Amino acid sequence: MKKSSNIEFEGLESNIEVRKELNDFISKYQITVEDSTRIQKVITPLILGSIKMMIEDFYIWLKPMPEFGQFFGANTELLERVKNKQEEYWIDLLNNPINEEFYKSRVNLAQAHARIDLPLDSYFASLAFFMNWVLDKCSDEVTATGKKISVAKKEDMINAMHSFNKIMQIDQAIVVDNYVSMTNAKLNELINRQAYTIAQLATPIAILAQDVLLVSIIGMIDSNRAQEIMETTLNKIVETTSRVTIIDIAGVDIVDTAIANHIIKMIQAIQLMGCSCILSGVSPTIAQTIVQLGIDLRGITTKSVLKDAVEAAYVITEMNKSSK
Amino acid sequence: MSDSISSNMINNLLIVNLDENLDDDYFLNLEEIILNQLRNKFVIGVVLDYSKVQILDYDLANKMLNLVEMIKLMGFESVITGLKPEVVMTLISLGLDNLEITTKLNLDLGINYIQNLQQPSLSTEDDVNLDEGNDIE
């Protein structure tokens, strides 16, 4: 759980970059070389021999949790791999000062967690478990009855525990930082994809027949969208030299004064281009609203069903042909 | 008379191509030329082609409307053709929406429109008001 990464290290271009980011963290959390020496002097001899035991304890604690079944299930191979990684991590942490490998392993962990959508609170809980396990062991050492312990040794232990705490904090900071940025990246990607889809859905313009365009308006219309629809429609009219444009508002649920205004402006623009315009899809509700709001749509051909609108468009194009 | 104003008579139709860069002087010239031609020659209508015009501000748009009004006062039909989408959107955003003008998509359609006005057998209705257009079928 603590280190469940079997994925290649990614996201950082070079070791220089890693070094720089790590240094940022180290200076922020005021980690010194002394911290490592303190840990190595007191905690390392105490814990190093029982790392395996600690990890086993961890899985005993973890097993009843729903996360265990969710992420490990019956996959014993994965479980073994994660256990090995955790062991490596602790051996490295207890023997060496904080280095690039430490940072990389934390970034890896964060990325792996983000990828499998492991919630941050699970990570915090596991981290707390290991931390408490180590700190318990340390305090047992100094408070154990029947032992004569010098004041200097007690002081060493307290200092070492303090340093250990700092290391755990930086561990946490690196993981959360990377986890959040990775999750945000995932979310942004999703948002961009959806924005693209919405933009694609915004204004389908179909060439219905020679000289006839169909513009279907779906969903809400605000002034930005109305402007966009108008622009694409007018350009399409020029491009196809269409003579009739049908605006279908069957997909518009609510028509208020603002939306009606947008639609009227659109129709006027289309007519200014020299193109006839038919408003289609006027539902009973929309008809009622338009009359109640006192919106003047006279002079604009309106139809309730697309079929009728198409027929009206046909009449116009036939008339244009015969008048040529 | 300015050289930059290009107007042609084709089949008794006065066709005016408006310049890309419009200003007050240009319009003054334009009015003079068009109205004089209407008086002195046998003209059946005027086609004002705006297809080169990229930008139209409030003043120029009003001048455009005034010109149409003047032509109408002299008893002639006119049609505006080839308004660009950008120009149309400016007109709409300026609130100049209830325009008493006839517009057509391009020069070809504009010429057709004016010529058909001269033939009583065909409808003189604006394309938009089609409800009485059944007599054509």
JSON list of N, CA and C in Angstrom, two decimals, chain A residues 227 230-231 234-235 237-238 240-243 264-266 268-277 299-301 303 312 314-320 322-324, chain B residues 64 80 82-86 88-89 91-93 95-99 101 103-106 108-109 112 116 122-123 125-131 133-134 136-137:
[
{"chain": "A", "resi": 227, "resn": "GLN", "atom": "N", "xyz": [-23.77, 34.41, -30.75]},
{"chain": "A", "resi": 227, "resn": "GLN", "atom": "CA", "xyz": [-22.82, 35.05, -31.65]},
{"chain": "A", "resi": 227, "resn": "GLN", "atom": "C", "xyz": [-22.10, 34.01, -32.50]},
{"chain": "A", "resi": 230, "resn": "MET", "atom": "N", "xyz": [-24.43, 32.47, -35.03]},
{"chain": "A", "resi": 230, "resn": "MET", "atom": "CA", "xyz": [-24.68, 33.43, -36.10]},
{"chain": "A", "resi": 230, "resn": "MET", "atom": "C", "xyz": [-23.51, 33.46, -37.08]},
{"chain": "A", "resi": 231, "resn": "GLU", "atom": "N", "xyz": [-22.31, 33.51, -36.49]},
{"chain": "A", "resi": 231, "resn": "GLU", "atom": "CA", "xyz": [-21.12, 33.60, -37.33]},
{"chain": "A", "resi": 231, "resn": "GLU", "atom": "C", "xyz": [-20.98, 32.39, -38.25]},
{"chain": "A", "resi": 234, "resn": "LEU", "atom": "N", "xyz": [-23.83, 32.37, -40.93]},
{"chain": "A", "resi": 234, "resn": "LEU", "atom": "CA", "xyz": [-23.67, 33.34, -42.01]},
{"chain": "A", "resi": 234, "resn": "LEU", "atom": "C", "xyz": [-22.55, 32.93, -42.97]},
{"chain": "A", "resi": 235, "resn": "ASN", "atom": "N", "xyz": [-21.47, 32.44, -42.38]},
{"chain": "A", "resi": 235, "resn": "ASN", "atom": "CA", "xyz": [-20.35, 32.01, -43.23]},
{"chain": "A", "resi": 235, "resn": "ASN", "atom": "C", "xyz": [-20.75, 30.82, -44.09]},
{"chain": "A", "resi": 237, "resn": "ILE", "atom": "N", "xyz": [-23.74, 30.23, -45.15]},
{"chain": "A", "resi": 237, "resn": "ILE", "atom": "CA", "xyz": [-24.63, 30.73, -46.20]},
{"chain": "A", "resi": 237, "resn": "ILE", "atom": "C", "xyz": [-23.80, 31.25, -47.38]},
{"chain": "A", "resi": 238, "resn": "VAL", "atom": "N", "xyz": [-22.75, 32.00, -47.05]},
{"chain": "A", "resi": 238, "resn": "VAL", "atom": "CA", "xyz": [-21.89, 32.53, -48.12]},
{"chain": "A", "resi": 238, "resn": "VAL", "atom": "C", "xyz": [-21.22, 31.38, -48.87]},
{"chain": "A", "resi": 240, "resn": "THR", "atom": "N", "xyz": [-22.10, 28.26, -49.22]},
{"chain": "A", "resi": 240, "resn": "THR", "atom": "CA", "xyz": [-22.96, 27.37, -50.01]},
{"chain": "A", "resi": 240, "resn": "THR", "atom": "C", "xyz": [-23.92, 28.14, -50.91]},
{"chain": "A", "resi": 241, "resn": "THR", "atom": "N", "xyz": [-23.88, 29.47, -50.87]},
{"chain": "A", "resi": 241, "resn": "THR", "atom": "CA", "xyz": [-24.85, 30.34, -51.53]},
{"chain": "A", "resi": 241, "resn": "THR", "atom": "C", "xyz": [-26.27, 29.81, -51.36]},
{"chain": "A", "resi": 242, "resn": "SER", "atom": "N", "xyz": [-26.62, 29.57, -50.12]},
{"chain": "A", "resi": 242, "resn": "SER", "atom": "CA", "xyz": [-27.96, 29.05, -49.84]},
{"chain": "A", "resi": 242, "resn": "SER", "atom": "C", "xyz": [-28.98, 30.18, -49.90]},
{"chain": "A", "resi": 243, "resn": "ARG", "atom": "N", "xyz": [-30.20, 29.81, -50.28]},
{"chain": "A", "resi": 243, "resn": "ARG", "atom": "CA", "xyz": [-31.27, 30.81, -50.41]},
{"chain": "A", "resi": 243, "resn": "ARG", "atom": "C", "xyz": [-32.25, 30.76, -49.24]},
{"chain": "A", "resi": 264, "resn": "ILE", "atom": "N", "xyz": [-34.26, 36.16, -32.69]},
{"chain": "A", "resi": 264, "resn": "ILE", "atom": "CA", "xyz": [-34.73, 37.18, -33.63]},
{"chain": "A", "resi": 264, "resn": "ILE", "atom": "C", "xyz": [-33.54, 37.83, -34.34]},
{"chain": "A", "resi": 265, "resn": "LYS", "atom": "N", "xyz": [-32.48, 38.14, -33.57]},
{"chain": "A", "resi": 265, "resn": "LYS", "atom": "CA", "xyz": [-31.30, 38.76, -34.19]},
{"chain": "A", "resi": 265, "resn": "LYS", "atom": "C", "xyz": [-30.69, 37.85, -35.23]},
{"chain": "A", "resi": 266, "resn": "MET", "atom": "N", "xyz": [-30.67, 36.56, -34.89]},
{"chain": "A", "resi": 266, "resn": "MET", "atom": "CA", "xyz": [-30.12, 35.59, -35.83]},
{"chain": "A", "resi": 266, "resn": "MET", "atom": "C", "xyz": [-30.91, 35.61, -37.13]},
{"chain": "A", "resi": 268, "resn": "GLN", "atom": "N", "xyz": [-32.79, 38.01, -38.29]},
{"chain": "A", "resi": 268, "resn": "GLN", "atom": "CA", "xyz": [-32.59, 39.27, -39.01]},
{"chain": "A", "resi": 268, "resn": "GLN", "atom": "C", "xyz": [-31.27, 39.28, -39.76]},
{"chain": "A", "resi": 269, "resn": "ALA", "atom": "N", "xyz": [-30.25, 38.73, -39.12]},
{"chain": "A", "resi": 269, "resn": "ALA", "atom": "CA", "xyz": [-28.94, 38.68, -39.78]},
{"chain": "A", "resi": 269, "resn": "ALA", "atom": "C", "xyz": [-29.01, 37.82, -41.03]},
{"chain": "A", "resi": 270, "resn": "ILE", "atom": "N", "xyz": [-29.68, 36.69, -40.90]},
{"chain": "A", "resi": 270, "resn": "ILE", "atom": "CA", "xyz": [-29.78, 35.79, -42.05]},
{"chain": "A", "resi": 270, "resn": "ILE", "atom": "C", "xyz": [-30.53, 36.48, -43.19]},
{"chain": "A", "resi": 271, "resn": "GLN", "atom": "N", "xyz": [-31.60, 37.22, -42.83]},
{"chain": "A", "resi": 271, "resn": "GLN", "atom": "CA", "xyz": [-32.36, 37.91, -43.87]},
{"chain": "A", "resi": 271, "resn": "GLN", "atom": "C", "xyz": [-31.55, 39.04, -44.50]},
{"chain": "A", "resi": 272, "resn": "LEU", "atom": "N", "xyz": [-30.71, 39.69, -43.68]},
{"chain": "A", "resi": 272, "resn": "LEU", "atom": "CA", "xyz": [-29.86, 40.75, -44.22]},
{"chain": "A", "resi": 272, "resn": "LEU", "atom": "C", "xyz": [-28.87, 40.22, -45.24]},
{"chain": "A", "resi": 273, "resn": "MET", "atom": "N", "xyz": [-28.50, 38.97, -45.05]},
{"chain": "A", "resi": 273, "resn": "MET", "atom": "CA", "xyz": [-27.58, 38.35, -46.02]},
{"chain": "A", "resi": 273, "resn": "MET", "atom": "C", "xyz": [-28.28, 38.14, -47.35]},
{"chain": "A", "resi": 274, "resn": "GLY", "atom": "N", "xyz": [-29.61, 38.28, -47.37]},
{"chain": "A", "resi": 274, "resn": "GLY", "atom": "CA", "xyz": [-30.36, 38.02, -48.59]},
{"chain": "A", "resi": 274, "resn": "GLY", "atom": "C", "xyz": [-30.81, 36.58, -48.67]},
{"chain": "A", "resi": 275, "resn": "CYS", "atom": "N", "xyz": [-30.95, 35.97, -47.51]},
{"chain": "A", "resi": 275, "resn": "CYS", "atom": "CA", "xyz": [-31.33, 34.57, -47.45]},
{"chain": "A", "resi": 275, "resn": "CYS", "atom": "C", "xyz": [-32.64, 34.51, -46.68]},
{"chain": "A", "resi": 276, "resn": "SER", "atom": "N", "xyz": [-33.60, 33.74, -47.17]},
{"chain": "A", "resi": 276, "resn": "SER", "atom": "CA", "xyz": [-34.87, 33.63, -46.46]},
{"chain": "A", "resi": 276, "resn": "SER", "atom": "C", "xyz": [-34.67, 32.78, -45.22]},
{"chain": "A", "resi": 277, "resn": "CYS", "atom": "N", "xyz": [-35.54, 33.02, -44.21]},
{"chain": "A", "resi": 277, "resn": "CYS", "atom": "CA", "xyz": [-35.38, 32.27, -42.97]},
{"chain": "A", "resi": 277, "resn": "CYS", "atom": "C", "xyz": [-36.71, 31.73, -42.48]},
{"chain": "A", "resi": 299, "resn": "GLY", "atom": "N", "xyz": [-43.86, 38.59, -39.51]},
{"chain": "A", "resi": 299, "resn": "GLY", "atom": "CA", "xyz": [-42.92, 38.84, -40.59]},
{"chain": "A", "resi": 299, "resn": "GLY", "atom": "C", "xyz": [-41.88, 37.73, -40.70]},
{"chain": "A", "resi": 300, "resn": "ILE", "atom": "N", "xyz": [-41.92, 36.82, -39.74]},
{"chain": "A", "resi": 300, "resn": "ILE", "atom": "CA", "xyz": [-41.02, 35.67, -39.80]},
{"chain": "A", "resi": 300, "resn": "ILE", "atom": "C", "xyz": [-41.86, 34.42, -39.97]},
{"chain": "A", "resi": 301, "resn": "THR", "atom": "N", "xyz": [-41.52, 33.62, -40.96]},
{"chain": "A", "resi": 301, "resn": "THR", "atom": "CA", "xyz": [-42.27, 32.39, -41.16]},
{"chain": "A", "resi": 301, "resn": "THR", "atom": "C", "xyz": [-41.92, 31.42, -40.04]},
{"chain": "A", "resi": 303, "resn": "LYS", "atom": "N", "xyz": [-42.88, 27.64, -38.17]},
{"chain": "A", "resi": 303, "resn": "LYS", "atom": "CA", "xyz": [-43.56, 26.34, -38.30]},
{"chain": "A", "resi": 303, "resn": "LYS", "atom": "C", "xyz": [-43.30, 25.56, -37.03]},
{"chain": "A", "resi": 312, "resn": "ALA", "atom": "N", "xyz": [-42.06, 24.47, -46.72]},
{"chain": "A", "resi": 312, "resn": "ALA", "atom": "CA", "xyz": [-42.04, 25.92, -46.98]},
{"chain": "A", "resi": 312, "resn": "ALA", "atom": "C", "xyz": [-40.75, 26.31, -47.69]},
{"chain": "A", "resi": 314, "resn": "TYR", "atom": "N", "xyz": [-39.04, 24.43, -49.60]},
{"chain": "A", "resi": 314, "resn": "TYR", "atom": "CA", "xyz": [-39.16, 23.91, -50.97]},
{"chain": "A", "resi": 314, "resn": "TYR", "atom": "C", "xyz": [-39.91, 24.89, -51.85]},
{"chain": "A", "resi": 315, "resn": "VAL", "atom": "N", "xyz": [-41.01, 25.44, -51.30]},
{"chain": "A", "resi": 315, "resn": "VAL", "atom": "CA", "xyz": [-41.80, 26.42, -52.06]},
{"chain": "A", "resi": 315, "resn": "VAL", "atom": "C", "xyz": [-40.93, 27.61, -52.44]},
{"chain": "A", "resi": 316, "resn": "ILE", "atom": "N", "xyz": [-40.12, 28.08, -51.49]},
{"chain": "A", "resi": 316, "resn": "ILE", "atom": "CA", "xyz": [-39.28, 29.24, -51.76]},
{"chain": "A", "resi": 316, "resn": "ILE", "atom": "C", "xyz": [-38.27, 28.93, -52.86]},
{"chain": "A", "resi": 317, "resn": "THR", "atom": "N", "xyz": [-37.61, 27.77, -52.76]},
{"chain": "A", "resi": 317, "resn": "THR", "atom": "CA", "xyz": [-36.60, 27.45, -53.77]},
{"chain": "A", "resi": 317, "resn": "THR", "atom": "C", "xyz": [-37.24, 27.26, -55.13]},
{"chain": "A", "resi": 318, "resn": "GLU", "atom": "N", "xyz": [-38.43, 26.67, -55.18]},
{"chain": "A", "resi": 318, "resn": "GLU", "atom": "CA", "xyz": [-39.12, 26.50, -56.45]},
{"chain": "A", "resi": 318, "resn": "GLU", "atom": "C", "xyz": [-39.44, 27.85, -57.07]},
{"chain": "A", "resi": 319, "resn": "MET", "atom": "N", "xyz": [-39.87, 28.79, -56.19]},
{"chain": "A", "resi": 319, "resn": "MET", "atom": "CA", "xyz": [-40.21, 30.11, -56.67]},
{"chain": "A", "resi": 319, "resn": "MET", "atom": "C", "xyz": [-38.97, 30.80, -57.24]},
{"chain": "A", "resi": 320, "resn": "ASN", "atom": "N", "xyz": [-37.85, 30.62, -56.54]},
{"chain": "A", "resi": 320, "resn": "ASN", "atom": "CA", "xyz": [-36.62, 31.22, -57.02]},
{"chain": "A", "resi": 320, "resn": "ASN", "atom": "C", "xyz": [-36.22, 30.67, -58.37]},
{"chain": "A", "resi": 322, "resn": "SER", "atom": "N", "xyz": [-38.24, 29.35, -60.68]},
{"chain": "A", "resi": 322, "resn": "SER", "atom": "CA", "xyz": [-39.13, 29.77, -61.74]},
{"chain": "A", "resi": 322, "resn": "SER", "atom": "C", "xyz": [-38.93, 31.25, -62.06]},
{"chain": "A", "resi": 323, "resn": "SER", "atom": "N", "xyz": [-38.41, 32.01, -61.09]},
{"chain": "A", "resi": 323, "resn": "SER", "atom": "CA", "xyz": [-38.22, 33.43, -61.35]},
{"chain": "A", "resi": 323, "resn": "SER", "atom": "C", "xyz": [-36.89, 33.70, -62.02]},
{"chain": "A", "resi": 324, "resn": "LYS", "atom": "N", "xyz": [-36.09, 32.68, -62.20]},
{"chain": "A", "resi": 324, "resn": "LYS", "atom": "CA", "xyz": [-34.79, 32.89, -62.85]},
{"chain": "A", "resi": 324, "resn": "LYS", "atom": "C", "xyz": [-34.93, 32.99, -64.35]},
{"chain": "B", "resi": 64, "resn": "MET", "atom": "N", "xyz": [-25.84, 54.22, -45.95]},
{"chain": "B", "resi": 64, "resn": "MET", "atom": "CA", "xyz": [-26.32, 53.17, -46.84]},
{"chain": "B", "resi": 64, "resn": "MET", "atom": "C", "xyz": [-27.84, 53.19, -46.91]},
{"chain": "B", "resi": 80, "resn": "ILE", "atom": "N", "xyz": [-29.59, 45.60, -52.24]},
{"chain": "B", "resi": 80, "resn": "ILE", "atom": "CA", "xyz": [-28.23, 45.54, -51.72]},
{"chain": "B", "resi": 80, "resn": "ILE", "atom": "C", "xyz": [-27.76, 44.09, -51.79]},
{"chain": "B", "resi": 82, "resn": "GLY", "atom": "N", "xyz": [-24.52, 41.03, -51.49]},
{"chain": "B", "resi": 82, "resn": "GLY", "atom": "CA", "xyz": [-23.19, 40.59, -51.07]},
{"chain": "B", "resi": 82, "resn": "GLY", "atom": "C", "xyz": [-22.71, 41.14, -49.74]},
{"chain": "B", "resi": 83, "resn": "LEU", "atom": "N", "xyz": [-23.64, 41.41, -48.81]},
{"chain": "B", "resi": 83, "resn": "LEU", "atom": "CA", "xyz": [-23.18, 41.83, -47.48]},
{"chain": "B", "resi": 83, "resn": "LEU", "atom": "C", "xyz": [-22.40, 40.71, -46.83]},
{"chain": "B", "resi": 84, "resn": "LYS", "atom": "N", "xyz": [-21.25, 41.05, -46.29]},
{"chain": "B", "resi": 84, "resn": "LYS", "atom": "CA", "xyz": [-20.41, 40.03, -45.65]},
{"chain": "B", "resi": 84, "resn": "LYS", "atom": "C", "xyz": [-20.97, 39.70, -44.27]},
{"chain": "B", "resi": 85, "resn": "PRO", "atom": "N", "xyz": [-20.73, 38.46, -43.80]},
{"chain": "B", "resi": 85, "resn": "PRO", "atom": "CA", "xyz": [-21.19, 38.08, -42.46]},
{"chain": "B", "resi": 85, "resn": "PRO", "atom": "C", "xyz": [-20.74, 39.08, -41.39]},
{"chain": "B", "resi": 86, "resn": "GLU", "atom": "N", "xyz": [-19.50, 39.54, -41.49]},
{"chain": "B", "resi": 86, "resn": "GLU", "atom": "CA", "xyz": [-18.98, 40.48, -40.49]},
{"chain": "B", "resi": 86, "resn": "GLU", "atom": "C", "xyz": [-19.80, 41.77, -40.49]},
{"chain": "B", "resi": 88, "resn": "VAL", "atom": "N", "xyz": [-22.88, 42.15, -41.60]},
{"chain": "B", "resi": 88, "resn": "VAL", "atom": "CA", "xyz": [-24.23, 41.86, -41.11]},
{"chain": "B", "resi": 88, "resn": "VAL", "atom": "C", "xyz": [-24.24, 41.84, -39.58]},
{"chain": "B", "resi": 89, "resn": "MET", "atom": "N", "xyz": [-23.23, 41.19, -39.01]},
{"chain": "B", "resi": 89, "resn": "MET", "atom": "CA", "xyz": [-23.20, 41.08, -37.55]},
{"chain": "B", "resi": 89, "resn": "MET", "atom": "C", "xyz": [-23.01, 42.46, -36.91]},
{"chain": "B", "resi": 91, "resn": "LEU", "atom": "N", "xyz": [-24.13, 45.28, -38.22]},
{"chain": "B", "resi": 91, "resn": "LEU", "atom": "CA", "xyz": [-25.43, 45.95, -38.35]},
{"chain": "B", "resi": 91, "resn": "LEU", "atom": "C", "xyz": [-26.37, 45.49, -37.25]},
{"chain": "B", "resi": 92, "resn": "ILE", "atom": "N", "xyz": [-26.38, 44.18, -37.00]},
{"chain": "B", "resi": 92, "resn": "ILE", "atom": "CA", "xyz": [-27.28, 43.63, -35.97]},
{"chain": "B", "resi": 92, "resn": "ILE", "atom": "C", "xyz": [-26.87, 44.15, -34.59]},
{"chain": "B", "resi": 93, "resn": "SER", "atom": "N", "xyz": [-25.56, 44.16, -34.35]},
{"chain": "B", "resi": 93, "resn": "SER", "atom": "CA", "xyz": [-25.12, 44.60, -33.01]},
{"chain": "B", "resi": 93, "resn": "SER", "atom": "C", "xyz": [-25.32, 46.09, -32.82]},
{"chain": "B", "resi": 95, "resn": "GLY", "atom": "N", "xyz": [-27.94, 47.48, -33.62]},
{"chain": "B", "resi": 95, "resn": "GLY", "atom": "CA", "xyz": [-29.37, 47.64, -33.41]},
{"chain": "B", "resi": 95, "resn": "GLY", "atom": "C", "xyz": [-30.11, 48.08, -34.66]},
{"chain": "B", "resi": 96, "resn": "LEU", "atom": "N", "xyz": [-29.41, 48.07, -35.78]},
{"chain": "B", "resi": 96, "resn": "LEU", "atom": "CA", "xyz": [-30.06, 48.44, -37.05]},
{"chain": "B", "resi": 96, "resn": "LEU", "atom": "C", "xyz": [-30.72, 47.19, -37.62]},
{"chain": "B", "resi": 97, "resn": "ASP", "atom": "N", "xyz": [-31.83, 46.81, -37.01]},
{"chain": "B", "resi": 97, "resn": "ASP", "atom": "CA", "xyz": [-32.37, 45.52, -37.45]},
{"chain": "B", "resi": 97, "resn": "ASP", "atom": "C", "xyz": [-33.63, 45.64, -38.29]},
{"chain": "B", "resi": 98, "resn": "ASN", "atom": "N", "xyz": [-34.47, 46.63, -37.98]},
{"chain": "B", "resi": 98, "resn": "ASN", "atom": "CA", "xyz": [-35.70, 46.73, -38.78]},
{"chain": "B", "resi": 98, "resn": "ASN", "atom": "C", "xyz": [-35.43, 47.53, -40.05]},
{"chain": "B", "resi": 99, "resn": "LEU", "atom": "N", "xyz": [-34.60, 46.96, -40.89]},
{"chain": "B", "resi": 99, "resn": "LEU", "atom": "CA", "xyz": [-34.16, 47.70, -42.07]},
{"chain": "B", "resi": 99, "resn": "LEU", "atom": "C", "xyz": [-35.16, 47.53, -43.21]},
{"chain": "B", "resi": 101, "resn": "ILE", "atom": "N", "xyz": [-34.90, 47.44, -46.29]},
{"chain": "B", "resi": 101, "resn": "ILE", "atom": "CA", "xyz": [-34.12, 47.25, -47.50]},
{"chain": "B", "resi": 101, "resn": "ILE", "atom": "C", "xyz": [-34.27, 45.82, -47.99]},
{"chain": "B", "resi": 103, "resn": "THR", "atom": "N", "xyz": [-32.25, 42.74, -49.51]},
{"chain": "B", "resi": 103, "resn": "THR", "atom": "CA", "xyz": [-30.88, 42.27, -49.67]},
{"chain": "B", "resi": 103, "resn": "THR", "atom": "C", "xyz": [-30.88, 40.93, -50.39]},
{"chain": "B", "resi": 104, "resn": "LYS", "atom": "N", "xyz": [-29.83, 40.72, -51.14]},
{"chain": "B", "resi": 104, "resn": "LYS", "atom": "CA", "xyz": [-29.64, 39.42, -51.80]},
{"chain": "B", "resi": 104, "resn": "LYS", "atom": "C", "xyz": [-28.22, 38.95, -51.56]},
{"chain": "B", "resi": 105, "resn": "LEU", "atom": "N", "xyz": [-28.08, 37.66, -51.66]},
{"chain": "B", "resi": 105, "resn": "LEU", "atom": "CA", "xyz": [-26.81, 37.03, -51.29]},
{"chain": "B", "resi": 105, "resn": "LEU", "atom": "C", "xyz": [-25.65, 37.48, -52.19]},
{"chain": "B", "resi": 106, "resn": "ASN", "atom": "N", "xyz": [-25.88, 37.51, -53.47]},
{"chain": "B", "resi": 106, "resn": "ASN", "atom": "CA", "xyz": [-24.80, 37.95, -54.37]},
{"chain": "B", "resi": 106, "resn": "ASN", "atom": "C", "xyz": [-25.35, 38.75, -55.55]},
{"chain": "B", "resi": 108, "resn": "ASP", "atom": "N", "xyz": [-25.51, 38.27, -58.71]},
{"chain": "B", "resi": 108, "resn": "ASP", "atom": "CA", "xyz": [-26.33, 37.51, -59.65]},
{"chain": "B", "resi": 108, "resn": "ASP", "atom": "C", "xyz": [-27.79, 37.51, -59.20]},
{"chain": "B", "resi": 109, "resn": "LEU", "atom": "N", "xyz": [-28.00, 37.16, -57.92]},
{"chain": "B", "resi": 109, "resn": "LEU", "atom": "CA", "xyz": [-29.36, 37.09, -57.40]},
{"chain": "B", "resi": 109, "resn": "LEU", "atom": "C", "xyz": [-29.99, 38.48, -57.34]},
{"chain": "B", "resi": 112, "resn": "ASN", "atom": "N", "xyz": [-31.16, 39.41, -60.84]},
{"chain": "B", "resi": 112, "resn": "ASN", "atom": "CA", "xyz": [-32.39, 38.64, -61.10]},
{"chain": "B", "resi": 112, "resn": "ASN", "atom": "C", "xyz": [-33.60, 39.27, -60.44]},
{"chain": "B", "resi": 116, "resn": "ASN", "atom": "N", "xyz": [-36.79, 40.75, -62.42]},
{"chain": "B", "resi": 116, "resn": "ASN", "atom": "CA", "xyz": [-38.09, 40.11, -62.26]},
{"chain": "B", "resi": 116, "resn": "ASN", "atom": "C", "xyz": [-39.16, 41.08, -61.77]},
{"chain": "B", "resi": 122, "resn": "LEU", "atom": "N", "xyz": [-44.68, 37.75, -62.57]},
{"chain": "B", "resi": 122, "resn": "LEU", "atom": "CA", "xyz": [-44.01, 37.11, -61.43]},
{"chain": "B", "resi": 122, "resn": "LEU", "atom": "C", "xyz": [-44.25, 37.89, -60.15]},
{"chain": "B", "resi": 123, "resn": "SER", "atom": "N", "xyz": [-44.13, 37.19, -59.08]},
{"chain": "B", "resi": 123, "resn": "SER", "atom": "CA", "xyz": [-44.41, 37.80, -57.78]},
{"chain": "B", "resi": 123, "resn": "SER", "atom": "C", "xyz": [-43.42, 38.90, -57.46]},
{"chain": "B", "resi": 125, "resn": "GLU", "atom": "N", "xyz": [-43.36, 39.88, -54.35]},
{"chain": "B", "resi": 125, "resn": "GLU", "atom": "CA", "xyz": [-43.21, 39.72, -52.90]},
{"chain": "B", "resi": 125, "resn": "GLU", "atom": "C", "xyz": [-41.75, 39.52, -52.53]},
{"chain": "B", "resi": 126, "resn": "ASP", "atom": "N", "xyz": [-41.43, 40.00, -51.38]},
{"chain": "B", "resi": 126, "resn": "ASP", "atom": "CA", "xyz": [-40.11, 39.67, -50.83]},
{"chain": "B", "resi": 126, "resn": "ASP", "atom": "C", "xyz": [-40.10, 38.16, -50.58]},
{"chain": "B", "resi": 127, "resn": "ASP", "atom": "N", "xyz": [-38.94, 37.59, -50.77]},
{"chain": "B", "resi": 127, "resn": "ASP", "atom": "CA", "xyz": [-38.82, 36.14, -50.58]},
{"chain": "B", "resi": 127, "resn": "ASP", "atom": "C", "xyz": [-39.31, 35.69, -49.21]},
{"chain": "B", "resi": 128, "resn": "VAL", "atom": "N", "xyz": [-39.10, 36.54, -48.23]},
{"chain": "B", "resi": 128, "resn": "VAL", "atom": "CA", "xyz": [-39.38, 36.13, -46.86]},
{"chain": "B", "resi": 128, "resn": "VAL", "atom": "C", "xyz": [-40.86, 35.93, -46.62]},
{"chain": "B", "resi": 129, "resn": "ASN", "atom": "N", "xyz": [-41.69, 36.85, -47.21]},
{"chain": "B", "resi": 129, "resn": "ASN", "atom": "CA", "xyz": [-43.13, 36.74, -46.98]},
{"chain": "B", "resi": 129, "resn": "ASN", "atom": "C", "xyz": [-43.73, 35.88, -48.07]},
{"chain": "B", "resi": 130, "resn": "LEU", "atom": "N", "xyz": [-43.75, 34.62, -47.80]},
{"chain": "B", "resi": 130, "resn": "LEU", "atom": "CA", "xyz": [-44.05, 33.68, -48.86]},
{"chain": "B", "resi": 130, "resn": "LEU", "atom": "C", "xyz": [-45.48, 33.23, -48.87]},
{"chain": "B", "resi": 131, "resn": "ASP", "atom": "N", "xyz": [-46.26, 33.70, -47.90]},
{"chain": "B", "resi": 131, "resn": "ASP", "atom": "CA", "xyz": [-47.59, 33.13, -47.71]},
{"chain": "B", "resi": 131, "resn": "ASP", "atom": "C", "xyz": [-48.48, 33.29, -48.94]},
{"chain": "B", "resi": 133, "resn": "GLY", "atom": "N", "xyz": [-47.33, 33.33, -51.98]},
{"chain": "B", "resi": 133, "resn": "GLY", "atom": "CA", "xyz": [-46.49, 32.96, -53.12]},
{"chain": "B", "resi": 133, "resn": "GLY", "atom": "C", "xyz": [-47.00, 31.78, -53.92]},
{"chain": "B", "resi": 134, "resn": "ASN", "atom": "N", "xyz": [-48.23, 31.31, -53.64]},
{"chain": "B", "resi": 134, "resn": "ASN", "atom": "CA", "xyz": [-48.70, 30.08, -54.27]},
{"chain": "B", "resi": 134, "resn": "ASN", "atom": "C", "xyz": [-49.04, 30.25, -55.74]},
{"chain": "B", "resi": 136, "resn": "ILE", "atom": "N", "xyz": [-47.43, 31.08, -58.04]},
{"chain": "B", "resi": 136, "resn": "ILE", "atom": "CA", "xyz": [-46.33, 30.75, -58.95]},
{"chain": "B", "resi": 136, "resn": "ILE", "atom": "C", "xyz": [-46.37, 29.29, -59.36]},
{"chain": "B", "resi": 137, "resn": "GLU", "atom": "N", "xyz": [-46.86, 28.49, -58.49]},
{"chain": "B", "resi": 137, "resn": "GLU", "atom": "CA", "xyz": [-46.79, 27.05, -58.75]},
{"chain": "B", "resi": 137, "resn": "GLU", "atom": "C", "xyz": [-47.66, 26.63, -59.94]}
]
